Coordinates of C-alpha atoms and ligand atoms in Angstrom, one line a residue:
X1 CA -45.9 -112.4 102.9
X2 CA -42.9 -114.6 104.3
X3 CA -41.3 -116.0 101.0
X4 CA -39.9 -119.4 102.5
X5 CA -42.1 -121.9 100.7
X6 CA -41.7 -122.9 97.0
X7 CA -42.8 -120.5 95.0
X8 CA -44.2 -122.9 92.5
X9 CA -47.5 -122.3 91.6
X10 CA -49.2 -125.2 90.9
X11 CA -49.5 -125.8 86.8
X12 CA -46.0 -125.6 87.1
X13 CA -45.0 -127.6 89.7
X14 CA -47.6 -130.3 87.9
X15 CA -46.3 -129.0 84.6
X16 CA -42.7 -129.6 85.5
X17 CA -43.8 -133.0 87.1
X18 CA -45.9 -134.5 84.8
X19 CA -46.1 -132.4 81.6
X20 CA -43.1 -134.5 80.2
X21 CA -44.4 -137.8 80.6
X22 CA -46.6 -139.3 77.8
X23 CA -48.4 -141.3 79.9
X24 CA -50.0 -138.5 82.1
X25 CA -50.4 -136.4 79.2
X26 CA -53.3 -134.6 80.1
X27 CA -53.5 -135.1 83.5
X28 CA -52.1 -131.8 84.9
X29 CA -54.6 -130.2 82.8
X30 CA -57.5 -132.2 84.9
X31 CA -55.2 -131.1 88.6
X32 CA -55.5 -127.8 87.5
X33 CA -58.9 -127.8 86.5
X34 CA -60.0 -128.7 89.9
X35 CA -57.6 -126.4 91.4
X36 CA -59.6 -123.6 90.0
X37 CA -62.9 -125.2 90.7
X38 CA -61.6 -125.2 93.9
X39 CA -61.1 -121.7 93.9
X40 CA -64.5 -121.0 93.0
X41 CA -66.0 -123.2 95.5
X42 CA -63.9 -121.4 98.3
X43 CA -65.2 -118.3 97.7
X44 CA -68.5 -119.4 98.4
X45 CA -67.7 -121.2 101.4
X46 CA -65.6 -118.2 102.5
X47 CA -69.4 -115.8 102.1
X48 CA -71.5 -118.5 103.3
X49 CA -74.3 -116.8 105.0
X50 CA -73.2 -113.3 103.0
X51 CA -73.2 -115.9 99.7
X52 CA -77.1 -116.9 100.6
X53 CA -75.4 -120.4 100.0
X54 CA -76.1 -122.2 103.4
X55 CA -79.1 -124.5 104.5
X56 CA -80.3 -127.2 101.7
X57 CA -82.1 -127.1 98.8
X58 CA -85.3 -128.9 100.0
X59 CA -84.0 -131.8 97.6
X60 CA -82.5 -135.5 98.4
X61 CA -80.5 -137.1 96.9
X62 CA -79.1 -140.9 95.4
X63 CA -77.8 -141.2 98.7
X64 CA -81.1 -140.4 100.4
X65 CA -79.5 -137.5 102.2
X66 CA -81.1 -133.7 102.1
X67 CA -78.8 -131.7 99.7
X68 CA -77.2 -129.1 101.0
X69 CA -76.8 -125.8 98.9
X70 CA -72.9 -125.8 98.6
X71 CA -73.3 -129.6 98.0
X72 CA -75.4 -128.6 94.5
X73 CA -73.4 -125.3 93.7
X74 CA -70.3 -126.8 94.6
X75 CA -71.1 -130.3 92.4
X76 CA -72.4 -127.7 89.1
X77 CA -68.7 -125.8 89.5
X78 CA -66.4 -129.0 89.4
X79 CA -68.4 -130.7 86.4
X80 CA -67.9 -127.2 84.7
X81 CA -64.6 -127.1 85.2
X82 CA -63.8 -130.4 85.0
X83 CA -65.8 -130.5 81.6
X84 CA -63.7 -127.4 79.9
X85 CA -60.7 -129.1 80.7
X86 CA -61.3 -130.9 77.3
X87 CA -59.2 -134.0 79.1
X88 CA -62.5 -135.8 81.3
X89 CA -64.7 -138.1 79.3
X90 CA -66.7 -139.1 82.4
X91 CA -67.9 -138.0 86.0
X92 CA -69.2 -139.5 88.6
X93 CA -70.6 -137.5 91.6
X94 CA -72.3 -138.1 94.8
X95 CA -74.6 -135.8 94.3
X96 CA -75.5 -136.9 90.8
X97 CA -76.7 -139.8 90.2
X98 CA -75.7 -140.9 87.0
X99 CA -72.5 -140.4 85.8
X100 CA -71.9 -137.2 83.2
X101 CA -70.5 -137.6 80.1
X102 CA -68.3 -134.7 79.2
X103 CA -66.2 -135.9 75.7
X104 CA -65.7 -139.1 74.0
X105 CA -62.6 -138.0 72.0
X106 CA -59.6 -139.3 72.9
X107 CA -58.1 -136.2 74.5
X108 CA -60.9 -136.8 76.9
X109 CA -58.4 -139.9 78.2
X110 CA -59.8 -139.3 81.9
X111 CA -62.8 -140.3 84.0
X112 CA -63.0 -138.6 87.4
X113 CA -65.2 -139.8 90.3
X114 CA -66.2 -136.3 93.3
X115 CA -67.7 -135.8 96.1
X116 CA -67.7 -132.2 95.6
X117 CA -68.4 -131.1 98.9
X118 CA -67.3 -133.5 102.1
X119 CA -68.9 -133.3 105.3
X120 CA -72.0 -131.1 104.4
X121 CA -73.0 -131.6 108.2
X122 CA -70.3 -128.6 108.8
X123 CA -71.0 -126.9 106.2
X124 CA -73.4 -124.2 108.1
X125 CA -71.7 -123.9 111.7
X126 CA -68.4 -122.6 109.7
X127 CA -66.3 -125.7 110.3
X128 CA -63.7 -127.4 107.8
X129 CA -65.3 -129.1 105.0
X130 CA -63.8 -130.7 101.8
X131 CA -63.8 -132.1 98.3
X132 CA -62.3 -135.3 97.2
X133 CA -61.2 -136.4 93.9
X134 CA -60.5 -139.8 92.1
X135 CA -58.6 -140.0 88.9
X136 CA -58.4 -142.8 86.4
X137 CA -57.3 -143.5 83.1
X138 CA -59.8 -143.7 80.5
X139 CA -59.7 -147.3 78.3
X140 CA -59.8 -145.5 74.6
X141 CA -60.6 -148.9 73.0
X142 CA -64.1 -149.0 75.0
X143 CA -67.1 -147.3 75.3
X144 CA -67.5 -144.4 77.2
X145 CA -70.8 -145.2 79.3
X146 CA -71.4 -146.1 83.0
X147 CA -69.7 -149.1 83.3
X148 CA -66.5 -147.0 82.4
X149 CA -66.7 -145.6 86.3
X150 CA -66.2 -149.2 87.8
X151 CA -62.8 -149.5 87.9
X152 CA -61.1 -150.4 91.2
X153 CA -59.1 -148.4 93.2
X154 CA -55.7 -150.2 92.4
X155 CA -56.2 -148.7 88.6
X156 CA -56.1 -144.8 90.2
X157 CA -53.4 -142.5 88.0
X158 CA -54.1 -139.6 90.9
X159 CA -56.3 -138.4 93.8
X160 CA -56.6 -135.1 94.9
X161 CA -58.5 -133.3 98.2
X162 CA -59.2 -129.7 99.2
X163 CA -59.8 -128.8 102.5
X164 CA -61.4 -125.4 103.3
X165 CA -60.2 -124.7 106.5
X166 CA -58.3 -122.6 108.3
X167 CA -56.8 -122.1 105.5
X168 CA -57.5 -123.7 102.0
X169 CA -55.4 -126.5 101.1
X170 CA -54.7 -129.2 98.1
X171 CA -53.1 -131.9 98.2
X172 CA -52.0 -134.1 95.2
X173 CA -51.3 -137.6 95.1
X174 CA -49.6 -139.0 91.8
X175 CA -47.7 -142.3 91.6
X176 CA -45.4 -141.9 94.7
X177 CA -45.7 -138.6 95.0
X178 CA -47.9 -136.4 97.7
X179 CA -47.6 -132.7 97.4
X180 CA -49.1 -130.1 99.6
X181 CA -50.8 -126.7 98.1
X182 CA -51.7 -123.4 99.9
X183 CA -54.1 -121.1 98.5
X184 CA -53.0 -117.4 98.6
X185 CA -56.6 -115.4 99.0
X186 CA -54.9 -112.7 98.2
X187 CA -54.0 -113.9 94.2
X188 CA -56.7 -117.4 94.2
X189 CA -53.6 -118.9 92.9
X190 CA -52.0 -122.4 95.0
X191 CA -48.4 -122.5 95.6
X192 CA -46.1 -125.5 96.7
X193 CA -46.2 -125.5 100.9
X194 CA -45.6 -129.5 101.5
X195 CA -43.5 -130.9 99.1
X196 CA -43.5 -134.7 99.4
X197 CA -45.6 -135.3 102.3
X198 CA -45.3 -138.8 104.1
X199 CA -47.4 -139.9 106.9
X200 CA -45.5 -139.7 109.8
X201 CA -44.2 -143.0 111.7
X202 CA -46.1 -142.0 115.7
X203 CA -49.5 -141.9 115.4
X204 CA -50.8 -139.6 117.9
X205 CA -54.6 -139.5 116.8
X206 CA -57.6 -141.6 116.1
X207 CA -60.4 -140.5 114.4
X208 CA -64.0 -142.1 114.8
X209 CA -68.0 -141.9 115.7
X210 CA -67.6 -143.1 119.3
X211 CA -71.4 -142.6 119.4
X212 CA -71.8 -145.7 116.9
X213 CA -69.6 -147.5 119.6
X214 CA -73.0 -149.7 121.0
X215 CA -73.6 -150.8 117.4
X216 CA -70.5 -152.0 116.4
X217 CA -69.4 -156.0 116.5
X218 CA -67.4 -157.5 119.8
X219 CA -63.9 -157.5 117.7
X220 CA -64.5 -153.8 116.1
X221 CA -65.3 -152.7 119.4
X222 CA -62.3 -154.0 120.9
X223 CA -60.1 -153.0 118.3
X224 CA -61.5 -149.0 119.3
X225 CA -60.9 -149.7 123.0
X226 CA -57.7 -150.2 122.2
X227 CA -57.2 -146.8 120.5
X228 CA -58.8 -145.8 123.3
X229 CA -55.2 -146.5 125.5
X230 CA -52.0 -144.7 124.2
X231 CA -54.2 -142.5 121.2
X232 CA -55.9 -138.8 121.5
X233 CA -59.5 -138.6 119.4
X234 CA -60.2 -136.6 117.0
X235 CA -62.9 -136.6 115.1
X236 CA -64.1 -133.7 113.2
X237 CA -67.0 -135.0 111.0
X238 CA -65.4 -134.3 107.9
X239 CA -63.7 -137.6 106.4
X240 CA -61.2 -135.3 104.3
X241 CA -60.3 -132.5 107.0
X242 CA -59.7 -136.3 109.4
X243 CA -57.9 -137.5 107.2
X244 CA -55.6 -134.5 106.8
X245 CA -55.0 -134.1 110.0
X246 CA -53.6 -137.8 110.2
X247 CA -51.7 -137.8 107.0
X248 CA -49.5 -134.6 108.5
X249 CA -49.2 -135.7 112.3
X250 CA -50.3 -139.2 112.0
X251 CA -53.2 -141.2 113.0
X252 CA -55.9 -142.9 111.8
X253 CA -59.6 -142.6 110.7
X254 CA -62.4 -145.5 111.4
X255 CA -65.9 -145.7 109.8
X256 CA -66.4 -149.4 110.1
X257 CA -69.5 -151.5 109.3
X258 CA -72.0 -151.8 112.3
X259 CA -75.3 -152.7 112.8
X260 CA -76.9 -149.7 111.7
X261 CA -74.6 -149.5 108.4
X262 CA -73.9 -153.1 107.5
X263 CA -72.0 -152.1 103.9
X264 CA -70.3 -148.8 106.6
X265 CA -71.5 -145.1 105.7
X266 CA -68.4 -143.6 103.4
X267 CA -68.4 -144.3 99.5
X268 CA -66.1 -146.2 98.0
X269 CA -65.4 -144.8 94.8
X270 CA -65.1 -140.9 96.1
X271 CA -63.9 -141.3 99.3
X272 CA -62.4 -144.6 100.2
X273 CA -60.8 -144.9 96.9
X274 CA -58.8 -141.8 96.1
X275 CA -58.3 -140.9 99.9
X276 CA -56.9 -144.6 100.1
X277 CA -54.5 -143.8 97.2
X278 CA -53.1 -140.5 98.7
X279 CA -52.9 -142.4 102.0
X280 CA -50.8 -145.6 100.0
X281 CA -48.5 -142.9 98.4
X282 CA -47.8 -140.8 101.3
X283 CA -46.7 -144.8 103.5
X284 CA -50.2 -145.3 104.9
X285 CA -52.7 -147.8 104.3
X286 CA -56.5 -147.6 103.8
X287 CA -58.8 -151.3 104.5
X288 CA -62.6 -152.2 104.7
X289 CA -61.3 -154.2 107.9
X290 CA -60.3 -157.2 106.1
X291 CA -59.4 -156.5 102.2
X292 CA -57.5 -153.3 101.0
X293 CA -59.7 -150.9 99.8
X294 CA -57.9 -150.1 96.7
X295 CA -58.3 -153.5 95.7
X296 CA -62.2 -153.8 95.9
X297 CA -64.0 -154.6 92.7
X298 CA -66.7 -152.0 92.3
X299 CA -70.5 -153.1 91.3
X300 CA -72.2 -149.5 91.3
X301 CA -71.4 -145.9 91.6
X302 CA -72.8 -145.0 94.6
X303 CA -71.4 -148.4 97.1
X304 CA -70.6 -147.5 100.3
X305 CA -67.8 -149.4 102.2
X306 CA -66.3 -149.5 105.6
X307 CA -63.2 -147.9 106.1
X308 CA -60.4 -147.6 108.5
X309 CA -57.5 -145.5 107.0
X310 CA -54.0 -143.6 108.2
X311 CA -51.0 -145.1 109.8
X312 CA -50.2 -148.6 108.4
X313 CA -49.1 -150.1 111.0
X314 CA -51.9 -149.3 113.2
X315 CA -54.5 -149.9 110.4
X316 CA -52.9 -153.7 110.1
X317 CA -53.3 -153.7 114.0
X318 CA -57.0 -152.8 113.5
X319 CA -57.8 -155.4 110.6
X320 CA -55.5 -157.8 113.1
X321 CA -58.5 -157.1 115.7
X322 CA -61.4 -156.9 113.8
X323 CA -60.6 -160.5 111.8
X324 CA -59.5 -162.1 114.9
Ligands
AHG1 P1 -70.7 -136.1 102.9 O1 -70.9 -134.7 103.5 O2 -70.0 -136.0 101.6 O3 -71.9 -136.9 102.9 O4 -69.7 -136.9 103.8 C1 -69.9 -136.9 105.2 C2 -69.1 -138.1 105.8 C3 -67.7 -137.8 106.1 O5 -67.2 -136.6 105.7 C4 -67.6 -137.9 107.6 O6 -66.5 -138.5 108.1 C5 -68.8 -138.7 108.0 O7 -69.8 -138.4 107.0 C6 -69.4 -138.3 109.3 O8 -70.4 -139.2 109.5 P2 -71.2 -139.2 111.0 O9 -71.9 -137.9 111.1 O10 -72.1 -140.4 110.9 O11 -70.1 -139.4 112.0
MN2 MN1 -68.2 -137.1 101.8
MN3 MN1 -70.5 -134.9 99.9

């Protein structure tokens, strides 16, 4: 195996960047924890058919969408792992609908928002899905109950997303910080492959439903006609493996509000919110079209929220358009 990338494996690359600091004590400890959830949900993914884990599980859920197999197995590994870490005192998961308590000491000083498995719709025609991670700072001095989850976007300490894909990546977004991990099948271990990953200044791609195009309002539909000059679209389906894409070549994803989806379709607290932070860290920008997503005060777990994210100067074009 070609040895040019960091060899840093990733507890010690998060070890040697956040281990020292008092104020993320803990917090590598969570990283890793869905590192290794990760692992376990790529296996699966990896069988699929051979696994038994495709189709759905007969069930719907909060969302009102059939649950997919891998969207249970997956959601049952990353509470489990994120639970051992001894460092979560509360998750919240689109799959579940109330949030899971996992420790109210106060080395449980973290509360985690998932979607554990993004863009199910993929999941059984073998094309990239992900999962999507939010990480806040617990408040010791309150509570831990539901209301603990409602924190806005601007009070993340991390985010973190896995794409299985072509090959199956992390990436990890601390306070100015964006790294890139690769997973070696060979040893299920991640190792260091995009150190300090910043969107890039051309934006090349757009990503959005053109089918909702009919539905959308006169300004939002002009502000997609004009991606529609100068910008390539791609659009696989899958917010996280989108937004991927963009963050290393540039571009930007839209799921705004229409008339069919008058609050949009993505959720804000596990996709909008810790996909917005990465995107702020790494130069970009992430908006509901007129307010920055980050900056939205949440009312319930499950909200959902328009979203056009990527490139900031093209997403300021956008909001430019769809508030004129
Ligand atoms: P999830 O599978 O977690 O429900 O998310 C699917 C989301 C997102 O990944 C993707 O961008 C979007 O749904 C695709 O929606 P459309 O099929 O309406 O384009
Ligand atoms: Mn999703
Ligand atoms: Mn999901």
């Amino acid at each position: 195996m070609r040895e040019n990338y960091d060899r840093n494996s990733i507890s010690e690359f998060l070890n040697a960047s956040l281990g020292k600091s008092s104020r993320y004590s803990g917090l590598a400890h969570v990283i890793q924890s869905i590192a290794q959830g990760a692992v376990r949900v790529n296996e699966q993914v990896q069988q699929a058919a051979l696994a038994d884990v495709l189709g759905t599980t007969g069930d719907t859920n909060v969302q009102g969408e059939i649950v997919q197999r891998l969207d249970a197995a997956s959601s049952d590994i990353f509470v489990d792992e994120l639970s051992n870490s001894g460092k979560v005192a509360v998750i919240g998961c689109e799959e579940i609908e109330d949030p899971v308590v996992a420790g109210r000491s106060d080395d449980h000083a973290y509360i985690v928002l998932m979607d554990p498995l993004d863009g199910s719709s993929n999941i059984d025609v073998a094309v990239s899905i992900g999962s999507i991670f939010g990480i806040w700072k617990r408040d010791l001095d309150e509570e831990v109950s539901a209301d603990s989850l409602l924190k806005p976007g601007n009070e993340q300490v991390a985010a973190v997303y896995v794409v299985y894909g072509s090959s199956t990546v992390m990436v990890a977004a601390t306070e100015n910080s964006v790294q890139g991990f690769t997973l070696d099948p060979a040893t299920g271990q991640f190792f260091l492959t995009n150190r300090d990953i910043v969107i890039p200044e051309e934006c090349p791609y757009y990503s959005t439903n053109e089918g909702n195009f009919e539905e959308l309002d006169v300004n939002t539909r002009q502000a997609v006609s004009d991606l529609r000059n100068g910008y390539s679209l791609r659009y696989v389906g899958s917010l996280v493996a989108d937004f991927h894409r963009n963050l290393l070549k540039g571009g930007i994803f839209l799921y705004p509000a229409d008339t069919k989806r008058p609050e949009g379709r993505l959720r804000l607290m596990y996709e909008a919110n810790p996909l917005g932070f990465v995107a702020e860290q790494a130069g970009g920008a992430a908006s509901t079209g007129y307010v920055r997503i980050m900056d939205v005060m949440p009312e319930q777990l499950h909200q959902r929220t328009p979203l056009i994210l990527g490139n900031k100067d093209v997403v300021n074009k956008v909001v430019q358009t769809i508030g004129s």
